[in-house]
């Protein structure tokens, strides 16, 4: 996920907890930068291999799932990561504090990757669960600790710190497919997964060694859970866990279990939970009429974001299958594995984000509103699947198309992301009711969950037709029409936002 780049002010570089500085910032930023870079290296490296391994024939060491099923597994896995970001934030706020939560998360992720490295199917899926849980715990809290390094909210270095931090994300995401993808595809799948585990181990080691440079606030539990709350929570968690275990025990015992018994419930839950949270917030009598109106306006942005992520996050599923089956693995005489395509997005982000950020600043009063930027993002992501429709047409009859088709698709998607993603984060914080300030950021992550779950349902229902020209055309048209709707109704949306522009 991209972040707009802002000019870093190196002045006033007072270290937090001593220990020198990192590009004029507290040393703790180097710890968090390296931790996140290695975690993203492991995460995106594994993702680069995931669908390819799931659909590879058994003769080539894969699990031989149908392409649509493999894509759906990927989509549900990705959705679960973002779904668990909300409880991940809650655990840090009420039980462990951000620092301990991230340490536990890194350990769980590392174990998960090494479980993927075991050539046993059951171990593979248990490993995916570990990585999803650990990623949800980490994702919600490591960015929070960056903010803790700057006690003064108006510290001019704060924006620059997040710029550096997000560059770490993109560096890890760029390198991962080139390294892990190559090893996994060219040498051995499980060795590639093990390499992702090594990456997370390096990140975890960096974090544990550098914790002394982090702000003390990162160790605090902001709102500790009371004993009676803990008791009620354990009872409820035990009840729901017991019900789930009993249900699936019956399904397995009757011989009815297939992977769809996991994919469908998770996909539907990913759509139901955001709806539940919006109803809960809007019906809360403690929020003001103005806050309720802003939440109503935010629903437009949420749905738009879900449509956007529905297409965007298919880069690791639909586009990866197309890259493997329908795209030439050589360009200008240079050969490469299909997993390398997933390095294009972070490469484009690092190249284009500074110019997009400067463009918004240069436009000043002519800078498009949030609603217009959302409309542009949706239109762009719709166009990207229009390009995919043409690429699929060119691949008819089993022809291998030039890699330039996918290079163009990723470029269009990156520009669309830079229009929508950074302003989505910003508008979420602006429209959140005071009572739900933290939870609204969790809701923003749930937009990714909803989009990925929608993609999974499309893949499960359409079967292998999810790679057809018609599928690309319909999804692209839906996104483009959603962008047109946001633009046409922008004045109505703006009226709901009150004093937020």
CSV table of C-alpha atoms in Angstrom, one decimal, residues 150-396:
chain,number,residue,atom,x,y,z
A,150,UNK,CA,7.4,11.6,17.9
A,151,UNK,CA,5.6,12.6,21.1
A,152,UNK,CA,4.8,16.0,19.6
A,153,UNK,CA,2.1,15.4,17.0
A,154,UNK,CA,3.2,18.6,15.1
A,155,UNK,CA,6.8,17.4,15.0
A,156,UNK,CA,7.9,18.3,11.4
A,157,UNK,CA,9.8,15.0,11.1
A,158,UNK,CA,6.7,12.9,11.6
A,159,UNK,CA,5.6,12.8,7.9
A,160,UNK,CA,9.1,12.3,6.8
A,161,UNK,CA,9.4,9.3,9.2
A,162,UNK,CA,6.4,7.6,7.6
A,163,UNK,CA,7.9,8.3,4.2
A,164,UNK,CA,11.1,6.5,5.1
A,165,UNK,CA,9.1,3.7,6.8
A,166,UNK,CA,6.9,3.1,3.7
A,167,UNK,CA,10.0,3.0,1.5
A,168,UNK,CA,11.1,0.1,3.7
A,169,UNK,CA,7.8,-1.7,2.8
A,170,UNK,CA,8.4,-1.2,-0.9
A,171,UNK,CA,12.0,-2.2,-0.8
A,172,UNK,CA,11.1,-5.5,0.8
A,173,UNK,CA,8.2,-6.0,-1.5
A,174,UNK,CA,10.4,-5.2,-4.6
A,175,UNK,CA,13.2,-7.6,-3.6
A,176,UNK,CA,11.1,-10.5,-2.4
A,177,UNK,CA,9.8,-11.9,-5.8
A,178,UNK,CA,13.2,-11.5,-7.3
A,179,UNK,CA,14.9,-13.5,-4.6
A,180,UNK,CA,12.3,-15.8,-3.1
A,181,UNK,CA,10.3,-16.2,-6.4
A,182,UNK,CA,13.5,-17.2,-8.2
A,183,UNK,CA,14.5,-19.8,-5.6
A,184,UNK,CA,10.9,-21.2,-5.3
A,185,UNK,CA,10.2,-21.5,-9.0
A,186,UNK,CA,13.7,-22.5,-10.2
A,187,UNK,CA,15.1,-24.6,-7.4
A,188,UNK,CA,12.4,-25.8,-4.9
A,189,UNK,CA,9.1,-24.5,-3.7
A,190,UNK,CA,9.7,-25.3,-0.1
A,191,UNK,CA,13.2,-23.8,-0.1
A,192,UNK,CA,11.6,-20.6,-1.3
A,193,UNK,CA,9.2,-20.7,1.6
A,194,UNK,CA,12.1,-21.4,4.0
A,195,UNK,CA,13.9,-18.4,2.6
A,196,UNK,CA,10.8,-16.3,3.5
A,197,UNK,CA,11.1,-17.7,7.0
A,198,UNK,CA,14.8,-16.6,7.1
A,199,UNK,CA,13.7,-13.1,6.1
A,200,UNK,CA,11.2,-12.9,8.9
A,201,UNK,CA,13.8,-14.3,11.4
A,202,UNK,CA,16.2,-11.4,10.3
A,203,UNK,CA,13.4,-8.9,10.9
A,204,UNK,CA,12.5,-10.4,14.3
A,205,UNK,CA,16.2,-10.4,15.3
A,206,UNK,CA,16.5,-6.7,14.3
A,207,UNK,CA,13.4,-5.8,16.3
A,208,UNK,CA,14.5,-7.6,19.5
A,209,UNK,CA,18.0,-6.1,19.3
A,210,UNK,CA,16.7,-2.6,18.7
A,211,UNK,CA,13.8,-2.4,21.1
A,212,UNK,CA,15.9,-0.3,23.5
A,213,UNK,CA,15.7,2.5,20.9
A,214,UNK,CA,11.9,2.5,20.8
A,215,UNK,CA,9.7,4.9,22.7
A,216,UNK,CA,8.6,3.8,26.2
A,217,UNK,CA,5.0,4.4,25.1
A,218,UNK,CA,5.3,1.4,22.8
A,219,UNK,CA,5.6,-0.9,25.9
A,220,UNK,CA,2.5,0.4,27.6
A,221,UNK,CA,-1.0,-1.1,27.4
A,222,UNK,CA,-3.2,1.9,26.7
A,223,UNK,CA,-6.5,0.5,28.2
A,224,UNK,CA,-5.7,-2.7,30.1
A,225,UNK,CA,-8.5,-5.3,30.2
A,226,UNK,CA,-10.1,-5.6,33.6
A,227,UNK,CA,-10.3,-9.0,35.3
A,228,UNK,CA,-14.1,-9.3,34.8
A,229,UNK,CA,-13.8,-8.3,31.1
A,230,UNK,CA,-11.1,-10.9,30.6
A,231,UNK,CA,-13.3,-13.6,32.2
A,232,UNK,CA,-16.2,-12.7,29.9
A,233,UNK,CA,-13.9,-12.6,26.9
A,234,UNK,CA,-12.5,-16.0,27.6
A,235,UNK,CA,-15.9,-17.5,27.9
A,236,UNK,CA,-17.2,-16.0,24.7
A,237,UNK,CA,-14.0,-17.0,22.8
A,238,UNK,CA,-14.2,-20.5,24.2
A,239,UNK,CA,-17.8,-20.8,23.2
A,240,UNK,CA,-17.3,-19.7,19.6
A,241,UNK,CA,-14.1,-21.8,19.2
A,242,UNK,CA,-15.8,-24.8,20.6
A,243,UNK,CA,-18.8,-24.3,18.2
A,244,UNK,CA,-16.4,-24.0,15.2
A,245,UNK,CA,-14.4,-27.1,16.2
A,246,UNK,CA,-17.6,-29.2,16.7
A,247,UNK,CA,-19.0,-28.0,13.4
A,248,UNK,CA,-15.9,-28.9,11.4
A,249,UNK,CA,-15.5,-32.2,13.3
A,250,UNK,CA,-18.9,-33.2,12.1
A,251,UNK,CA,-18.1,-32.1,8.5
A,252,UNK,CA,-14.8,-34.1,8.5
A,253,UNK,CA,-16.3,-37.1,10.2
A,254,UNK,CA,-19.0,-37.4,7.6
A,255,UNK,CA,-16.4,-37.2,4.8
A,256,UNK,CA,-17.9,-34.0,3.4
A,257,UNK,CA,-15.0,-31.6,4.0
A,258,UNK,CA,-13.4,-29.9,1.0
A,259,UNK,CA,-11.4,-26.6,0.9
A,260,UNK,CA,-14.7,-24.8,0.0
A,261,UNK,CA,-16.0,-25.5,3.6
A,262,UNK,CA,-13.3,-23.0,4.7
A,263,UNK,CA,-13.3,-20.6,1.7
A,264,UNK,CA,-17.1,-19.9,1.6
A,265,UNK,CA,-17.6,-19.1,5.4
A,266,UNK,CA,-14.5,-16.8,5.5
A,267,UNK,CA,-15.6,-15.0,2.3
A,268,UNK,CA,-19.1,-14.4,3.5
A,269,UNK,CA,-17.8,-13.3,7.0
A,270,UNK,CA,-15.5,-10.8,5.3
A,271,UNK,CA,-18.5,-9.2,3.7
A,272,UNK,CA,-20.8,-9.4,6.8
A,273,UNK,CA,-18.4,-7.9,9.4
A,274,UNK,CA,-18.0,-4.5,7.7
A,275,UNK,CA,-21.8,-4.2,7.4
A,276,UNK,CA,-22.2,-5.1,11.1
A,277,UNK,CA,-19.6,-2.5,12.2
A,278,UNK,CA,-21.3,0.3,10.1
A,279,UNK,CA,-24.7,-0.5,11.5
A,280,UNK,CA,-23.3,-0.6,15.0
A,281,UNK,CA,-21.6,2.8,14.6
A,282,UNK,CA,-24.5,4.5,12.9
A,283,UNK,CA,-27.0,3.3,15.6
A,284,UNK,CA,-24.7,4.4,18.5
A,285,UNK,CA,-26.7,7.0,20.4
A,286,UNK,CA,-23.5,8.5,21.8
A,287,UNK,CA,-22.3,9.9,18.4
A,288,UNK,CA,-23.6,13.2,17.2
A,289,UNK,CA,-25.8,13.9,14.2
A,290,UNK,CA,-22.8,15.4,12.4
A,291,UNK,CA,-20.6,12.3,13.1
A,292,UNK,CA,-23.4,10.1,11.9
A,293,UNK,CA,-23.6,12.1,8.7
A,294,UNK,CA,-19.9,11.7,8.2
A,295,UNK,CA,-20.1,8.0,8.7
A,296,UNK,CA,-22.8,7.8,6.0
A,297,UNK,CA,-20.5,9.7,3.7
A,298,UNK,CA,-17.7,7.4,4.6
A,299,UNK,CA,-19.7,4.4,3.5
A,300,UNK,CA,-19.4,5.7,-0.1
A,301,UNK,CA,-15.6,5.7,0.2
A,302,UNK,CA,-15.6,2.3,1.9
A,303,UNK,CA,-17.6,0.7,-0.9
A,304,UNK,CA,-15.4,2.4,-3.5
A,305,UNK,CA,-12.3,1.1,-1.8
A,306,UNK,CA,-13.7,-2.4,-1.6
A,307,UNK,CA,-14.3,-2.4,-5.4
A,308,UNK,CA,-10.8,-1.1,-5.9
A,309,UNK,CA,-9.1,-3.8,-3.8
A,310,UNK,CA,-11.3,-6.5,-5.4
A,311,UNK,CA,-9.3,-5.9,-8.6
A,312,UNK,CA,-6.0,-4.6,-7.3
A,313,UNK,CA,-5.3,-7.5,-5.0
A,314,UNK,CA,-5.8,-10.0,-7.9
A,315,UNK,CA,-2.2,-9.2,-8.8
A,316,UNK,CA,-1.1,-12.2,-6.7
A,317,UNK,CA,-3.8,-14.5,-8.0
A,318,UNK,CA,-5.4,-13.8,-11.4
A,319,UNK,CA,-2.5,-11.9,-12.8
A,320,UNK,CA,0.0,-14.4,-11.5
A,321,UNK,CA,-1.9,-17.3,-13.1
A,322,UNK,CA,-2.0,-15.3,-16.4
A,323,UNK,CA,1.7,-14.6,-16.1
A,324,UNK,CA,2.5,-18.3,-15.6
A,325,UNK,CA,0.1,-19.7,-18.3
A,326,UNK,CA,-0.2,-17.0,-20.9
A,327,UNK,CA,2.8,-14.7,-20.8
A,328,UNK,CA,6.2,-15.2,-22.4
A,329,UNK,CA,9.0,-15.5,-19.8
A,330,UNK,CA,11.5,-13.7,-21.9
A,331,UNK,CA,11.8,-10.1,-23.0
A,332,UNK,CA,14.6,-8.7,-25.2
A,333,UNK,CA,16.3,-12.0,-24.9
A,334,UNK,CA,16.3,-12.0,-21.1
A,335,UNK,CA,14.5,-14.8,-19.4
A,336,UNK,CA,12.9,-14.6,-15.9
A,337,UNK,CA,10.4,-16.5,-13.7
A,338,UNK,CA,6.8,-15.4,-13.8
A,339,UNK,CA,6.9,-14.4,-10.1
A,340,UNK,CA,9.1,-11.4,-11.0
A,341,UNK,CA,6.0,-9.5,-12.3
A,342,UNK,CA,5.0,-8.9,-8.7
A,343,UNK,CA,8.1,-6.7,-8.2
A,344,UNK,CA,6.7,-4.2,-10.7
A,345,UNK,CA,4.1,-2.6,-8.4
A,346,UNK,CA,6.6,-1.6,-5.6
A,347,UNK,CA,9.1,-0.5,-8.3
A,348,UNK,CA,6.5,1.8,-9.9
A,349,UNK,CA,5.5,3.1,-6.5
A,350,UNK,CA,9.1,4.1,-5.6
A,351,UNK,CA,9.5,5.7,-9.0
A,352,UNK,CA,6.1,7.5,-9.2
A,353,UNK,CA,5.1,8.4,-5.6
A,354,UNK,CA,7.3,11.4,-5.3
A,355,UNK,CA,6.0,12.9,-8.5
A,356,UNK,CA,2.4,12.3,-7.6
A,357,UNK,CA,2.9,13.9,-4.2
A,358,UNK,CA,4.6,16.9,-5.8
A,359,UNK,CA,1.7,17.1,-8.3
A,360,UNK,CA,-0.9,17.4,-5.6
A,361,UNK,CA,1.1,20.1,-3.9
A,362,UNK,CA,1.7,22.1,-7.1
A,363,UNK,CA,-2.0,22.1,-8.0
A,364,UNK,CA,-2.7,23.9,-4.7
A,365,UNK,CA,-6.3,25.2,-5.0
A,366,UNK,CA,-6.9,23.1,-8.1
A,367,UNK,CA,-5.9,19.9,-6.2
A,368,UNK,CA,-8.8,17.4,-6.8
A,369,UNK,CA,-11.1,16.7,-3.9
A,370,UNK,CA,-11.0,13.3,-2.1
A,371,UNK,CA,-14.1,12.2,-4.0
A,372,UNK,CA,-12.6,13.0,-7.4
A,373,UNK,CA,-9.3,11.2,-6.4
A,374,UNK,CA,-11.4,8.1,-5.5
A,375,UNK,CA,-13.3,8.4,-8.8
A,376,UNK,CA,-9.9,8.5,-10.7
A,377,UNK,CA,-8.6,5.5,-8.7
A,378,UNK,CA,-11.7,3.5,-9.6
A,379,UNK,CA,-11.6,4.5,-13.2
A,380,UNK,CA,-7.9,3.6,-13.4
A,381,UNK,CA,-8.4,0.2,-11.8
A,382,UNK,CA,-11.3,-0.5,-14.2
A,383,UNK,CA,-9.1,0.5,-17.2
A,384,UNK,CA,-6.4,-2.0,-16.0
A,385,UNK,CA,-8.8,-4.9,-16.3
A,386,UNK,CA,-9.8,-3.5,-19.7
A,387,UNK,CA,-6.2,-3.9,-20.7
A,388,UNK,CA,-6.3,-7.4,-19.2
A,389,UNK,CA,-9.3,-8.2,-21.4
A,390,UNK,CA,-7.3,-7.3,-24.5
A,391,UNK,CA,-4.3,-9.3,-23.2
A,392,UNK,CA,-6.5,-12.3,-22.7
A,393,UNK,CA,-7.9,-11.9,-26.2
A,394,UNK,CA,-4.3,-11.8,-27.6
A,395,UNK,CA,-3.6,-15.0,-25.7
A,396,UNK,CA,-6.4,-16.9,-27.3
